[in-house]
Short mmCIF file of N, CA and C in Angstrom, two decimals:
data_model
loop_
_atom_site.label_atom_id
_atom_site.label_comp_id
_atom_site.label_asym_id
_atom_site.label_seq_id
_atom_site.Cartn_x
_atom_site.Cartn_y
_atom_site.Cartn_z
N UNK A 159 107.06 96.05 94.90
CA UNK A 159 106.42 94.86 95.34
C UNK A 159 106.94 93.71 94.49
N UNK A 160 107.80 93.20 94.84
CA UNK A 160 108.41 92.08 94.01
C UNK A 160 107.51 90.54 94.10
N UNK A 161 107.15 90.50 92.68
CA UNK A 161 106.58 89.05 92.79
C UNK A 161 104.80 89.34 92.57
N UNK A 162 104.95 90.44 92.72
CA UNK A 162 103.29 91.22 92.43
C UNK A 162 103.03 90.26 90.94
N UNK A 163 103.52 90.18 90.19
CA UNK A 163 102.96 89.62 88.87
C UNK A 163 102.53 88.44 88.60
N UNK A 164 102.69 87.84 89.93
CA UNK A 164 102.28 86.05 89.82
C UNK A 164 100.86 86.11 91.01
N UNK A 165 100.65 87.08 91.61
CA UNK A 165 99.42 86.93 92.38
C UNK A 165 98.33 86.68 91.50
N UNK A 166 97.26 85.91 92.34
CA UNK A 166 96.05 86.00 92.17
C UNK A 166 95.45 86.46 92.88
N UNK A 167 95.08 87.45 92.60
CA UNK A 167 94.05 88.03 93.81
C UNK A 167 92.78 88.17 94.06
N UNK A 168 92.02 88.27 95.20
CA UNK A 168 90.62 88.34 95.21
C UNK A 168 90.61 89.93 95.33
N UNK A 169 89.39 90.44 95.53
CA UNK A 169 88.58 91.62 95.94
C UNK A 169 88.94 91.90 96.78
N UNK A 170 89.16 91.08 97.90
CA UNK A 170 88.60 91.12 99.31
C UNK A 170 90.44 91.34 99.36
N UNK A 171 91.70 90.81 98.80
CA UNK A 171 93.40 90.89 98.79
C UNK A 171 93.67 92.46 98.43
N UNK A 172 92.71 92.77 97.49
CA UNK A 172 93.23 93.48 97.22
C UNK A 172 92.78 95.10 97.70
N UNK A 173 91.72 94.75 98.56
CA UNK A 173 90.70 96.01 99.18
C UNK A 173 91.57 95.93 100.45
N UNK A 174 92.47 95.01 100.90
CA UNK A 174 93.35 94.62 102.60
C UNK A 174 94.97 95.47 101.92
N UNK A 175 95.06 95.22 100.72
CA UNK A 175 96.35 96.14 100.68
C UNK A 175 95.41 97.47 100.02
N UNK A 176 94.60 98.12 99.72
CA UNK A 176 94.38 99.17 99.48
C UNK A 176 94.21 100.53 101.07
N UNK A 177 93.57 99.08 102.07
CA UNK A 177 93.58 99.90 103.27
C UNK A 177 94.88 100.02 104.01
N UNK A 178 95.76 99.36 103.62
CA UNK A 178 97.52 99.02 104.29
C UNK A 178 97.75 100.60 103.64
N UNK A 179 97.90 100.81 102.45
CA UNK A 179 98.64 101.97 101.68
C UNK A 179 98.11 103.21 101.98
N UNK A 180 96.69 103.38 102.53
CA UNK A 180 96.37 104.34 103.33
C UNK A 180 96.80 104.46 104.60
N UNK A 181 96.65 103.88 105.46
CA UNK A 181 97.34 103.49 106.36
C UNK A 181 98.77 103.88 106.75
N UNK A 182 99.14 103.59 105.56
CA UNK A 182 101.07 103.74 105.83
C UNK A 182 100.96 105.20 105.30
N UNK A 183 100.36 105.71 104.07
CA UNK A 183 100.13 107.55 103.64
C UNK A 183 99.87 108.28 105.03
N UNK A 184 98.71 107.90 105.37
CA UNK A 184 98.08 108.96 106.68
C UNK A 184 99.51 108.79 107.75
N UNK A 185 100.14 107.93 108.11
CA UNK A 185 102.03 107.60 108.93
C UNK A 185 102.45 108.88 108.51
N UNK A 186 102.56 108.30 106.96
CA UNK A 186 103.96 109.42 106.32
C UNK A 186 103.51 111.21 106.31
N UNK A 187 102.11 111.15 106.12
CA UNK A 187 101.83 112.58 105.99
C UNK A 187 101.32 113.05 107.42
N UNK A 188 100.85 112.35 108.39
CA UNK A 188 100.49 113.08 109.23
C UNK A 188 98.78 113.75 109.53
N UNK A 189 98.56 113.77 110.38
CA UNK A 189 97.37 114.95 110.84
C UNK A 189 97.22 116.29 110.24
N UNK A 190 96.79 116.45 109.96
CA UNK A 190 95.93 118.23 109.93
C UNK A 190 95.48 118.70 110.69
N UNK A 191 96.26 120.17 110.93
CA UNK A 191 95.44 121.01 111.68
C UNK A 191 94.38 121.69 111.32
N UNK A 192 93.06 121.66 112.36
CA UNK A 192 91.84 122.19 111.74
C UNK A 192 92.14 123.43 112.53
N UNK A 193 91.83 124.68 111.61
CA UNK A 193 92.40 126.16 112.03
C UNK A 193 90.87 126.71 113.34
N UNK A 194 90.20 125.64 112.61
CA UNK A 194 88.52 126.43 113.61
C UNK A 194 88.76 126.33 115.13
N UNK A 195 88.92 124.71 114.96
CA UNK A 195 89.28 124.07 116.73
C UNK A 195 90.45 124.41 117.03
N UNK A 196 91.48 124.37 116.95
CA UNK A 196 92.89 124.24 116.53
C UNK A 196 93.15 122.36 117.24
N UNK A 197 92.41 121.43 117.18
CA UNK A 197 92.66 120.27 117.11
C UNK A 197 93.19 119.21 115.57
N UNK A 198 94.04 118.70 116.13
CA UNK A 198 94.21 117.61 114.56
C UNK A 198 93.72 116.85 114.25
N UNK A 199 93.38 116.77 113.19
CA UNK A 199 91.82 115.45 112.58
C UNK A 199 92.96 114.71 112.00
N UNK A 200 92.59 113.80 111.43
CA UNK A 200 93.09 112.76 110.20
C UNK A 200 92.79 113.05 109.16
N UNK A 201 93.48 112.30 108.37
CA UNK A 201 93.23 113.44 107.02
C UNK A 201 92.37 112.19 105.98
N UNK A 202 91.77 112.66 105.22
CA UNK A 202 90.90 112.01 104.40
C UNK A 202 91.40 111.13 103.26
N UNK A 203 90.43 110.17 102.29
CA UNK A 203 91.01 109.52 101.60
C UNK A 203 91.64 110.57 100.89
N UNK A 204 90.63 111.56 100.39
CA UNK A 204 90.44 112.10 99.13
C UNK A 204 91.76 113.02 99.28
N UNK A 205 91.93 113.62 100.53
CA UNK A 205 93.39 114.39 100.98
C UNK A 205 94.55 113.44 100.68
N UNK A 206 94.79 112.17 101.03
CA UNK A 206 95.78 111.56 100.48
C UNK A 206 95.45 111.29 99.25
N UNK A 207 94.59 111.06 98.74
CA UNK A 207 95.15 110.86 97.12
C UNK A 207 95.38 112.11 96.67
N UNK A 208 95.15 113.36 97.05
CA UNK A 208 95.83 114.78 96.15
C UNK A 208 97.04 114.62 96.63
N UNK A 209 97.48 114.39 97.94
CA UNK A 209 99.01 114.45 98.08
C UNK A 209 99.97 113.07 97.32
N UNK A 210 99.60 112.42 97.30
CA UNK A 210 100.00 111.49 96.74
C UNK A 210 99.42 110.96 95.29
N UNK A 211 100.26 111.55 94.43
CA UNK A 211 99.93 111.47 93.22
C UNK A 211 100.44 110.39 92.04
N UNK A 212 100.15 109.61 93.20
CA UNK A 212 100.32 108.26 91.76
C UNK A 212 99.68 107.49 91.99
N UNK A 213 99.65 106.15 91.05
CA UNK A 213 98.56 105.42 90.81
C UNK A 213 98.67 104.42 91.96
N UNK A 214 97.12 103.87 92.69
CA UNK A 214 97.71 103.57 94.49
C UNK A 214 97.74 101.59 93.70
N UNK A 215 98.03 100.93 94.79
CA UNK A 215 98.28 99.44 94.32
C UNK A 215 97.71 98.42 93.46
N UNK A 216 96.59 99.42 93.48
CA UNK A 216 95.60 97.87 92.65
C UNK A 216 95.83 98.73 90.93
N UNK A 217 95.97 99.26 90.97
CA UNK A 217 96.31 99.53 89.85
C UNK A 217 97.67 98.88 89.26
N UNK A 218 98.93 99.29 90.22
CA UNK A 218 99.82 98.96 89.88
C UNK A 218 100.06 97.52 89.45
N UNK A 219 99.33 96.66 90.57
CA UNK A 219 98.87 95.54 90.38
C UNK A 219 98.61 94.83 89.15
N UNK A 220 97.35 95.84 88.77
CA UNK A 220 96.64 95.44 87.09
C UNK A 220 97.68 95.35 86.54
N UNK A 221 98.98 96.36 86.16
CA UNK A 221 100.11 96.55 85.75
C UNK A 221 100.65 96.13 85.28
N UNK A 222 101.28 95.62 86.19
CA UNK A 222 102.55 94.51 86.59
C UNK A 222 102.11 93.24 86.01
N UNK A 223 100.51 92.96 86.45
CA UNK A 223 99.97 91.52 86.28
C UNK A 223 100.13 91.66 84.42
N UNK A 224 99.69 92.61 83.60
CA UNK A 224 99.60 92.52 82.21
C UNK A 224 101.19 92.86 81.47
N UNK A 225 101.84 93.45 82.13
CA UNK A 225 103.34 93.00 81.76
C UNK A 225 104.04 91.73 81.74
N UNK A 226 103.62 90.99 83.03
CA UNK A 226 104.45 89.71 83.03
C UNK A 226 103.18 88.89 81.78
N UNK A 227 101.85 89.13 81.85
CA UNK A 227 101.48 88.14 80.73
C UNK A 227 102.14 88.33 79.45
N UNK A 228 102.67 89.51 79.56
CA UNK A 228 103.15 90.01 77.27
C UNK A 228 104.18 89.01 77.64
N UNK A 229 104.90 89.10 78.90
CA UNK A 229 106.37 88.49 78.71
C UNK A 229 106.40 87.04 78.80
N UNK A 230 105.19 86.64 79.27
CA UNK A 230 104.55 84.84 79.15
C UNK A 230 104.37 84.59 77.95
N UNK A 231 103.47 85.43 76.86
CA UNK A 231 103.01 84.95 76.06
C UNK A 231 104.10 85.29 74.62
N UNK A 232 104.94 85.73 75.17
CA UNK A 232 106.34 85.74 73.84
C UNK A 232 107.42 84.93 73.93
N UNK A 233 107.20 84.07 74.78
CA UNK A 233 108.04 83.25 75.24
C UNK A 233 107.93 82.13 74.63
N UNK A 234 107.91 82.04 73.51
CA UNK A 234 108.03 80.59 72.68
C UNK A 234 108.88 79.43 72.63
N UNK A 235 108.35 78.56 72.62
CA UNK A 235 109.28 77.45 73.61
C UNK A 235 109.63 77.06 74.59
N UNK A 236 109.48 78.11 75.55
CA UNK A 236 109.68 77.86 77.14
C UNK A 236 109.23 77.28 78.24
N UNK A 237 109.36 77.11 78.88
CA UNK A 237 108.42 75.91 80.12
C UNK A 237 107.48 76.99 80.56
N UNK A 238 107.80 78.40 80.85
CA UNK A 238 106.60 78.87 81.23
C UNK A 238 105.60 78.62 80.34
N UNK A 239 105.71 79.20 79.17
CA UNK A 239 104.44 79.09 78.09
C UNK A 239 104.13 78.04 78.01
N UNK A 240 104.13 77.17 78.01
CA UNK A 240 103.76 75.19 78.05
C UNK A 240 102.90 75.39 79.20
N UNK A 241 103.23 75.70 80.47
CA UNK A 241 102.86 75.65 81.60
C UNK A 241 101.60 76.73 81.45
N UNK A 242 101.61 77.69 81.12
CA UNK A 242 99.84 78.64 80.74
C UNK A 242 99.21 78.06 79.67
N UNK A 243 99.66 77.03 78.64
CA UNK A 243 99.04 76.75 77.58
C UNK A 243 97.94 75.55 78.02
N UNK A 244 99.36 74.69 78.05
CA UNK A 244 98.93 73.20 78.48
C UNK A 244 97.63 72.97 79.92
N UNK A 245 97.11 72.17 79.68
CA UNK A 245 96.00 71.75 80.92
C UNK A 245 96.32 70.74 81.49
N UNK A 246 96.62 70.87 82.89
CA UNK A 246 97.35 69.15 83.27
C UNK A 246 95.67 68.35 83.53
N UNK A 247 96.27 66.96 83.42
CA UNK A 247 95.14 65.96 83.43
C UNK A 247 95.64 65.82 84.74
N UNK A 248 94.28 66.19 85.77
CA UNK A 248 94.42 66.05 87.05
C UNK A 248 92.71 66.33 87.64
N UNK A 249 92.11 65.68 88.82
CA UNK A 249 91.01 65.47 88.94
C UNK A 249 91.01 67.07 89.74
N UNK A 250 89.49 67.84 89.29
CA UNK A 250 89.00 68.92 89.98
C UNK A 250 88.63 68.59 91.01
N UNK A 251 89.37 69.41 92.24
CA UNK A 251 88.66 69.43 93.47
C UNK A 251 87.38 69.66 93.73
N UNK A 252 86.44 69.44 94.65
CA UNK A 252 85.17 69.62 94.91
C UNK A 252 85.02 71.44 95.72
N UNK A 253 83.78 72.13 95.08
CA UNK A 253 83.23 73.37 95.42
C UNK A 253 84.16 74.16 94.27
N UNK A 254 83.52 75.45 94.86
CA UNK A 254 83.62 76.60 93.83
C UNK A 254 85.70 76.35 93.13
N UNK A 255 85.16 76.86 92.40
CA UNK A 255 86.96 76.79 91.28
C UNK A 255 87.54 78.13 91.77
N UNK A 256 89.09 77.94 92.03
CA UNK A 256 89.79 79.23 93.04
C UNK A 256 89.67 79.88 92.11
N UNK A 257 90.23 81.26 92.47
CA UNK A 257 90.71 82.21 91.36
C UNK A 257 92.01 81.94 90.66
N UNK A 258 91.94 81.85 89.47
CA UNK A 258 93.53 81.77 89.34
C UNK A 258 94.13 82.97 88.11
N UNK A 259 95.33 82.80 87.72
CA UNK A 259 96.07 84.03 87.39
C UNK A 259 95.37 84.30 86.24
N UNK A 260 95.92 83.29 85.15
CA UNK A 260 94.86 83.96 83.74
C UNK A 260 93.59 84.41 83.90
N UNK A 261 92.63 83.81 84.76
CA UNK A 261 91.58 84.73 84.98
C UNK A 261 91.63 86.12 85.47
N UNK A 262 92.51 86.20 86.33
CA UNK A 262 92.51 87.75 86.54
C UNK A 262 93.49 88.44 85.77
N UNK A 263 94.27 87.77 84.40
CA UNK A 263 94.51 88.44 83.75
C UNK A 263 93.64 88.99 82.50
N UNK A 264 92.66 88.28 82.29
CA UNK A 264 91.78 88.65 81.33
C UNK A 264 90.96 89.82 81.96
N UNK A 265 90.49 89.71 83.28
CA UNK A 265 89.74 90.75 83.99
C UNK A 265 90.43 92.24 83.63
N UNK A 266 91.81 91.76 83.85
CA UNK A 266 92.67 93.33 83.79
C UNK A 266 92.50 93.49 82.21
N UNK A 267 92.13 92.78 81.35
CA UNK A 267 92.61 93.12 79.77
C UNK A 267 91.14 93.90 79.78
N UNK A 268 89.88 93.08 80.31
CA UNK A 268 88.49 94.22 79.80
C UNK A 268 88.74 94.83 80.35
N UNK A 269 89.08 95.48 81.89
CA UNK A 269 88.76 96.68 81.95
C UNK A 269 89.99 97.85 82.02
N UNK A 270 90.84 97.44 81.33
CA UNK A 270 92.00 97.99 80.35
C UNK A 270 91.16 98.54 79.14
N UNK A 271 90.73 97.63 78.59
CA UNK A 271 89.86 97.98 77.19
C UNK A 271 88.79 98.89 77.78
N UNK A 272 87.87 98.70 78.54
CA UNK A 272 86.98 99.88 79.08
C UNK A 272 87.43 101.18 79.34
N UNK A 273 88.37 101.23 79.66
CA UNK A 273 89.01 102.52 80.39
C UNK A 273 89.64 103.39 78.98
N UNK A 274 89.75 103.23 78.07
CA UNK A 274 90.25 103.12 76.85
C UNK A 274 88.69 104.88 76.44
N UNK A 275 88.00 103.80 76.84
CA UNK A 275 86.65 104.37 75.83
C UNK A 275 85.89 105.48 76.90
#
């Protein structure tokens, strides 16, 4: 997923690619035959995640998102780092404040740290 490290994402982005990657699993793997009926069901979450054994997007996500911050925040001198440091003087739009990246990079750092313990 190229470019994954600059998203911001909501809940709601990232629950729309969690159902895409099932979606495209149940493609690649196919139906099951149920031996009772001999009809083919679909196969379950819990069946694709045993067949597919790696970590599914939102994880990777978390990932990616806390790699490109190490590589933001060692970047001394650079226009990126100016650009996460600095606050431009510019008037706040009216209603709720979007999501933006450092916030959901801090999200990924607690529950990085939670997962820990």
């Amino acid at each position: 997923m190229y470019g994954c490290e600059t998203w911001s994402t909501t809940q709601g982005d990232e629950n729309k690619l969690l159902t895409f990657e099932r979606k495209i699993l149940r493609k690649i793997y196919g139906p099951i035959l149920n031996p009772s009926t001999g009809v083919y069901e679909r196969r379950k979450n819990a069946d694709l995640n045993s067949l597919f054994k790696t970590t599914n997007l939102k994880d990777f996500l978390r990932s990616k998102r806390l790699e490109w911050a190490g590589h933001v925040w060692r970047a001394e001198g650079k226009l990126i780092r100016q650009v996460l440091i600095n606050k431009p003087n510019k008037k706040r739009p009216v209603g709720r404040p979007r999501q933006r990246w450092l916030d959901r990079v801090k999200d990924d750092l607690e529950i990085k740290q939670w997962s820990k313990y």
